[in-house]
């Protein structure tokens, strides 16, 4: 072994190696391949022992595969155990070759110490046989000499090639070994299918499938159980070995029946198509499924596969083991396939029976469709459908439930029940959100096999029990959408609804859904027509009412009657008023109360503030209201409220809100909400119109009365002036009186006053008349300054008139003079003591002249803003122009506009106030 390769060229060496490898791959057995390599190593290296062993990681040992000795002795050890500190164990763990010197004396030799002593081996080279970082075995080269080593590079490279070849051989050997151990279900399954081709009846076919499954799995017992859908239990049908071929024989199994109600989790698992595996250390499902099954069959290891046909559970196959064991994947696959073969290989008679049922159901659907489209009476159509469905499905009751969108829940649109059941009571409660979504989204019927073990449609379970029902099937008549109706069939006994029954209900439900949809459209049209007529009648009555109180009372009664509400209350308040009042209320139930004692505070009441801040209808629960609001509004705990503000235009101030209350289960449709919005909007405008009309009427009456009083007062003054002139005429007879200058001045002034009063009380008693005059501008300004002289002197004001023109003005000068006096007098009143008032006049062109007054006083910004707006946004709201000084300025602006001029009040940059009047120098008609 330590000697060099015999003198030869490298090419010859490679040729020899290639020939050896070719011989190795031509061998038919693994032992032959390993022996060829071992003998080539023996020839190539001078050593006494070539040993190849397979590594067993589970038992930590080496199994002798090949051993070649030069001394003619036999290698007697088949299995060699490894110790943690053995040199061979370290080679396996590290994957690196190692040399052991003097195996007979080394403490790292392990069992090889005895082997070396018998075979007279001293030194050894140990090489790991590795493939993809996994150790498959060991190559050991032993010699009787000392100092064993591979010296040349050719030796090392050649030996590496041989070890790699060994790794490939051992890997294939191990794969073949595992394949021989593993069960292959394909061949026995094909044999089973071949046998089933010659068997037509169901019972022998089941027996053959059970026996073949038992042979392949190797369990203690294999059985087949069948399912009775009407009474919902499994009964024993077939066992392996030809025993128990019928349900009730003298050799009945320990468990002849399993109730679906008693083993609900097990039943649900099978219905979903799951295979249940119970092994020694692992299980496929939860304890809720596993524990009852182990208790029922009294076996530690079981495997159950469902028999399904078109989604319907026909039964199951079960294999039992009296000893704990783990089921392999091929065994599970074979059992699953065998259960599928049962349903796929149903006898022709059973398939023909199923086809006949489908054909009968199809004919039933066609007949129902013809009767539905040929009969317009809803009740008669449903009676025909119910009779045929009950006869076909063998059920005890049928209902059509229609959602009540206003009050919530469902109302019974149609029902049919047998003598074994009780009629359904109306109404039906609402479903929970999960069930409502399930009903809306699912396009197939919702099946309840037994109320005790099924949580679907939980809210209806008490109603089903009142009817004496245990099983039900519900179908949404508008599948995929919110239901317009629900078709429900019920049975007094628990039962499984097979796929054929579900398909029939779905087919009939589509036809009934069309009729229900058409009937629903007609009913909606009638309701809309009635609602439209009622609404038009109410709007006409609102428009014909001319009293605000009558309007408010009529509106609340109309809304309460139209929407069938137990409470409608109208709350109103005046602008800038702290308290609101209950203008009108309609209460139809004693549980609802609305009152305005204690007072309703506008700023402190949450309901009023929410209405002011929200545009549209506010929906809220009564529990959300604060205690302040609950003092004047009391409702049941689960009540709901609708609040709508009386809105007209965005510029108008809010002065009212309507509050509607109803029980918590009431549901308002979109049409009702739209109608409520229209009615409240109409009420708001009608009420505003009446309030504004009443205010204008009152204002007109006040002004008319004031005008009447002032005119009669002026008539009396004119009479007194006339008497004074008559007395003056009598004084003319006295000597020296008529020659006095002041006498003629007084007489002239009295004559002018009488003439002016005559014009006012005659021509302008109820309306202003045109009185064009021609007045010099200087004379006009002088008169104005004389009239305000008292105010000027009292405040010590500095006044100056800036006028360079000597124009003669012509037009309604008396009215303009009054306007100018009002503006100059107002400027003097608001000016501070020792302030300054300037009057400017300048012609703008040949037809217009401007007179402006500037002063050091102050005017509220709100007055200037209101004057510049030109018109009031809300005549019902309080304004600064309703009282002096804003009222006087507004009259000046209005009168100037009537005379064809313009009045502007503004604040200058230096905070002075400027009042400008522009008017034509000639009459407007010129």
PDB file of C-alpha atoms in Angstrom, residues 264-416:
ATOM      1  CA  UNK A 264     -71.726  16.314  14.546  1.00  0.00           C
ATOM      2  CA  UNK A 265     -68.051  17.309  14.148  1.00  0.00           C
ATOM      3  CA  UNK A 266     -67.242  13.941  12.571  1.00  0.00           C
ATOM      4  CA  UNK A 267     -70.221  14.307  10.243  1.00  0.00           C
ATOM      5  CA  UNK A 268     -69.273  17.861   9.228  1.00  0.00           C
ATOM      6  CA  UNK A 269     -65.688  16.786   8.518  1.00  0.00           C
ATOM      7  CA  UNK A 270     -66.840  13.992   6.223  1.00  0.00           C
ATOM      8  CA  UNK A 271     -69.301  16.323   4.477  1.00  0.00           C
ATOM      9  CA  UNK A 272     -66.381  18.618   3.628  1.00  0.00           C
ATOM     10  CA  UNK A 273     -64.551  15.695   1.978  1.00  0.00           C
ATOM     11  CA  UNK A 274     -61.732  15.398   4.551  1.00  0.00           C
ATOM     12  CA  UNK A 275     -59.941  12.116   5.286  1.00  0.00           C
ATOM     13  CA  UNK A 276     -59.589  11.508   9.037  1.00  0.00           C
ATOM     14  CA  UNK A 277     -56.342   9.854  10.160  1.00  0.00           C
ATOM     15  CA  UNK A 278     -55.724   8.740  13.759  1.00  0.00           C
ATOM     16  CA  UNK A 279     -52.190   7.416  14.276  1.00  0.00           C
ATOM     17  CA  UNK A 280     -50.053   6.395  17.212  1.00  0.00           C
ATOM     18  CA  UNK A 281     -48.381   9.779  17.544  1.00  0.00           C
ATOM     19  CA  UNK A 282     -50.233  12.142  15.193  1.00  0.00           C
ATOM     20  CA  UNK A 283     -53.803  12.907  14.173  1.00  0.00           C
ATOM     21  CA  UNK A 284     -55.178  14.860  11.223  1.00  0.00           C
ATOM     22  CA  UNK A 285     -57.953  16.737  13.051  1.00  0.00           C
ATOM     23  CA  UNK A 286     -58.882  18.261  16.381  1.00  0.00           C
ATOM     24  CA  UNK A 287     -59.912  16.408  19.510  1.00  0.00           C
ATOM     25  CA  UNK A 288     -63.565  17.302  18.905  1.00  0.00           C
ATOM     26  CA  UNK A 289     -63.447  15.011  15.838  1.00  0.00           C
ATOM     27  CA  UNK A 290     -60.958  12.417  17.020  1.00  0.00           C
ATOM     28  CA  UNK A 291     -62.021  11.597  20.588  1.00  0.00           C
ATOM     29  CA  UNK A 292     -65.678  10.599  19.917  1.00  0.00           C
ATOM     30  CA  UNK A 293     -64.509   8.454  17.012  1.00  0.00           C
ATOM     31  CA  UNK A 294     -61.900   6.580  19.068  1.00  0.00           C
ATOM     32  CA  UNK A 295     -64.446   6.044  21.834  1.00  0.00           C
ATOM     33  CA  UNK A 296     -67.099   4.768  19.438  1.00  0.00           C
ATOM     34  CA  UNK A 297     -64.882   2.191  17.656  1.00  0.00           C
ATOM     35  CA  UNK A 298     -62.612   1.471  20.644  1.00  0.00           C
ATOM     36  CA  UNK A 299     -59.508   1.360  18.455  1.00  0.00           C
ATOM     37  CA  UNK A 300     -56.250   3.324  18.978  1.00  0.00           C
ATOM     38  CA  UNK A 301     -55.581   3.819  15.263  1.00  0.00           C
ATOM     39  CA  UNK A 302     -58.203   4.547  12.589  1.00  0.00           C
ATOM     40  CA  UNK A 303     -58.435   5.952   9.103  1.00  0.00           C
ATOM     41  CA  UNK A 304     -61.753   7.168   7.616  1.00  0.00           C
ATOM     42  CA  UNK A 305     -62.470   8.343   4.041  1.00  0.00           C
ATOM     43  CA  UNK A 306     -65.845   9.831   2.970  1.00  0.00           C
ATOM     44  CA  UNK A 307     -67.850   8.483   0.049  1.00  0.00           C
ATOM     45  CA  UNK A 308     -69.173  11.521  -1.854  1.00  0.00           C
ATOM     46  CA  UNK A 309     -71.267  11.710  -4.997  1.00  0.00           C
ATOM     47  CA  UNK A 310     -71.852  15.160  -6.527  1.00  0.00           C
ATOM     48  CA  UNK A 311     -71.254  16.744  -3.125  1.00  0.00           C
ATOM     49  CA  UNK A 312     -73.710  14.418  -1.316  1.00  0.00           C
ATOM     50  CA  UNK A 313     -72.359  12.233   1.480  1.00  0.00           C
ATOM     51  CA  UNK A 314     -73.216   8.571   0.771  1.00  0.00           C
ATOM     52  CA  UNK A 315     -71.161   6.996   3.572  1.00  0.00           C
ATOM     53  CA  UNK A 316     -67.545   6.260   4.516  1.00  0.00           C
ATOM     54  CA  UNK A 317     -64.831   3.589   4.506  1.00  0.00           C
ATOM     55  CA  UNK A 318     -62.961   2.922   7.732  1.00  0.00           C
ATOM     56  CA  UNK A 319     -59.848   0.836   8.484  1.00  0.00           C
ATOM     57  CA  UNK A 320     -59.148  -0.119  12.116  1.00  0.00           C
ATOM     58  CA  UNK A 321     -56.036  -1.240  13.940  1.00  0.00           C
ATOM     59  CA  UNK A 322     -56.079  -2.811  17.385  1.00  0.00           C
ATOM     60  CA  UNK A 323     -52.458  -1.740  17.929  1.00  0.00           C
ATOM     61  CA  UNK A 324     -51.131   1.834  17.731  1.00  0.00           C
ATOM     62  CA  UNK A 325     -49.562   2.447  14.340  1.00  0.00           C
ATOM     63  CA  UNK A 326     -48.731   5.214  11.910  1.00  0.00           C
ATOM     64  CA  UNK A 327     -50.502   5.187   8.572  1.00  0.00           C
ATOM     65  CA  UNK A 328     -48.290   5.771   5.540  1.00  0.00           C
ATOM     66  CA  UNK A 329     -49.039   8.163   2.713  1.00  0.00           C
ATOM     67  CA  UNK A 330     -49.684   5.343   0.170  1.00  0.00           C
ATOM     68  CA  UNK A 331     -52.172   3.766   2.571  1.00  0.00           C
ATOM     69  CA  UNK A 332     -54.037   7.058   2.930  1.00  0.00           C
ATOM     70  CA  UNK A 333     -54.045   7.561  -0.836  1.00  0.00           C
ATOM     71  CA  UNK A 334     -55.339   4.056  -1.487  1.00  0.00           C
ATOM     72  CA  UNK A 335     -58.189   4.489   1.011  1.00  0.00           C
ATOM     73  CA  UNK A 336     -59.142   7.875  -0.521  1.00  0.00           C
ATOM     74  CA  UNK A 337     -59.119   6.420  -4.035  1.00  0.00           C
ATOM     75  CA  UNK A 338     -61.175   3.402  -2.932  1.00  0.00           C
ATOM     76  CA  UNK A 339     -63.841   5.696  -1.461  1.00  0.00           C
ATOM     77  CA  UNK A 340     -63.954   7.650  -4.724  1.00  0.00           C
ATOM     78  CA  UNK A 341     -64.306   4.428  -6.711  1.00  0.00           C
ATOM     79  CA  UNK A 342     -67.423   3.594  -4.688  1.00  0.00           C
ATOM     80  CA  UNK A 343     -69.195   6.753  -5.882  1.00  0.00           C
ATOM     81  CA  UNK A 344     -67.789   6.638  -9.417  1.00  0.00           C
ATOM     82  CA  UNK A 345     -68.719   3.024  -9.792  1.00  0.00           C
ATOM     83  CA  UNK A 346     -72.319   3.275  -8.617  1.00  0.00           C
ATOM     84  CA  UNK A 347     -74.454   0.670 -10.405  1.00  0.00           C
ATOM     85  CA  UNK A 348     -76.308   1.707 -13.507  1.00  0.00           C
ATOM     86  CA  UNK A 349     -79.639   1.360 -11.733  1.00  0.00           C
ATOM     87  CA  UNK A 350     -78.667   3.943  -9.112  1.00  0.00           C
ATOM     88  CA  UNK A 351     -77.422   6.307 -11.805  1.00  0.00           C
ATOM     89  CA  UNK A 352     -80.595   5.831 -13.814  1.00  0.00           C
ATOM     90  CA  UNK A 353     -82.629   6.572 -10.707  1.00  0.00           C
ATOM     91  CA  UNK A 354     -80.659   9.768 -10.143  1.00  0.00           C
ATOM     92  CA  UNK A 355     -81.110  10.789 -13.797  1.00  0.00           C
ATOM     93  CA  UNK A 356     -84.839  10.108 -13.508  1.00  0.00           C
ATOM     94  CA  UNK A 357     -85.009  12.357 -10.429  1.00  0.00           C
ATOM     95  CA  UNK A 358     -83.201  15.128 -12.266  1.00  0.00           C
ATOM     96  CA  UNK A 359     -85.521  14.784 -15.247  1.00  0.00           C
ATOM     97  CA  UNK A 360     -88.581  14.884 -12.981  1.00  0.00           C
ATOM     98  CA  UNK A 361     -87.243  17.973 -11.252  1.00  0.00           C
ATOM     99  CA  UNK A 362     -86.624  19.593 -14.624  1.00  0.00           C
ATOM    100  CA  UNK A 363     -90.159  18.869 -15.740  1.00  0.00           C
ATOM    101  CA  UNK A 364     -91.446  20.275 -12.445  1.00  0.00           C
ATOM    102  CA  UNK A 365     -89.463  23.484 -12.986  1.00  0.00           C
ATOM    103  CA  UNK A 366     -90.782  23.819 -16.530  1.00  0.00           C
ATOM    104  CA  UNK A 367     -94.353  23.270 -15.372  1.00  0.00           C
ATOM    105  CA  UNK A 368     -93.987  25.808 -12.602  1.00  0.00           C
ATOM    106  CA  UNK A 369     -92.504  28.317 -15.031  1.00  0.00           C
ATOM    107  CA  UNK A 370     -95.475  27.871 -17.394  1.00  0.00           C
ATOM    108  CA  UNK A 371     -97.972  28.259 -14.544  1.00  0.00           C
ATOM    109  CA  UNK A 372     -96.115  31.278 -13.195  1.00  0.00           C
ATOM    110  CA  UNK A 373     -96.098  33.092 -16.525  1.00  0.00           C
ATOM    111  CA  UNK A 374     -99.694  32.116 -17.227  1.00  0.00           C
ATOM    112  CA  UNK A 375    -101.190  33.197 -13.900  1.00  0.00           C
ATOM    113  CA  UNK A 376    -100.948  36.722 -12.591  1.00  0.00           C
ATOM    114  CA  UNK A 377    -102.371  35.959  -9.164  1.00  0.00           C
ATOM    115  CA  UNK A 378     -99.557  35.746  -6.630  1.00  0.00           C
ATOM    116  CA  UNK A 379    -101.360  33.526  -4.139  1.00  0.00           C
ATOM    117  CA  UNK A 380    -102.552  30.999  -6.726  1.00  0.00           C
ATOM    118  CA  UNK A 381     -99.071  30.770  -8.265  1.00  0.00           C
ATOM    119  CA  UNK A 382     -97.498  30.157  -4.871  1.00  0.00           C
ATOM    120  CA  UNK A 383    -100.122  27.531  -4.015  1.00  0.00           C
ATOM    121  CA  UNK A 384     -99.249  25.572  -7.158  1.00  0.00           C
ATOM    122  CA  UNK A 385     -95.530  25.862  -6.429  1.00  0.00           C
ATOM    123  CA  UNK A 386     -95.955  24.812  -2.804  1.00  0.00           C
ATOM    124  CA  UNK A 387     -98.067  21.762  -3.577  1.00  0.00           C
ATOM    125  CA  UNK A 388     -95.635  20.427  -6.161  1.00  0.00           C
ATOM    126  CA  UNK A 389     -92.526  21.207  -4.114  1.00  0.00           C
ATOM    127  CA  UNK A 390     -93.940  19.572  -0.981  1.00  0.00           C
ATOM    128  CA  UNK A 391     -94.860  16.470  -2.932  1.00  0.00           C
ATOM    129  CA  UNK A 392     -91.462  16.251  -4.633  1.00  0.00           C
ATOM    130  CA  UNK A 393     -89.217  17.104  -1.677  1.00  0.00           C
ATOM    131  CA  UNK A 394     -91.442  15.420   0.939  1.00  0.00           C
ATOM    132  CA  UNK A 395     -91.307  18.473   3.203  1.00  0.00           C
ATOM    133  CA  UNK A 396     -93.734  19.808   5.804  1.00  0.00           C
ATOM    134  CA  UNK A 397     -93.735  23.549   5.180  1.00  0.00           C
ATOM    135  CA  UNK A 398     -92.956  26.317   2.710  1.00  0.00           C
ATOM    136  CA  UNK A 399     -92.671  30.062   3.316  1.00  0.00           C
ATOM    137  CA  UNK A 400     -91.868  33.170   1.305  1.00  0.00           C
ATOM    138  CA  UNK A 401     -90.428  35.885   3.547  1.00  0.00           C
ATOM    139  CA  UNK A 402     -90.346  39.482   2.308  1.00  0.00           C
ATOM    140  CA  UNK A 403     -88.019  42.050   3.953  1.00  0.00           C
ATOM    141  CA  UNK A 404     -89.780  44.871   5.763  1.00  0.00           C
ATOM    142  CA  UNK A 405     -87.600  47.837   4.872  1.00  0.00           C
ATOM    143  CA  UNK A 406     -89.448  50.227   7.196  1.00  0.00           C
ATOM    144  CA  UNK A 407     -89.786  48.283  10.413  1.00  0.00           C
ATOM    145  CA  UNK A 408     -86.948  45.816   9.856  1.00  0.00           C
ATOM    146  CA  UNK A 409     -87.191  42.036   9.841  1.00  0.00           C
ATOM    147  CA  UNK A 410     -89.395  40.060   7.456  1.00  0.00           C
ATOM    148  CA  UNK A 411     -93.073  39.632   6.865  1.00  0.00           C
ATOM    149  CA  UNK A 412     -94.645  36.374   5.706  1.00  0.00           C
ATOM    150  CA  UNK A 413     -95.727  36.935   2.115  1.00  0.00           C
ATOM    151  CA  UNK A 414     -96.921  33.363   1.666  1.00  0.00           C
ATOM    152  CA  UNK A 415     -96.912  30.144   3.710  1.00  0.00           C
ATOM    153  CA  UNK A 416     -98.003  26.541   3.253  1.00  0.00           C
TER     154      UNK A 416
END
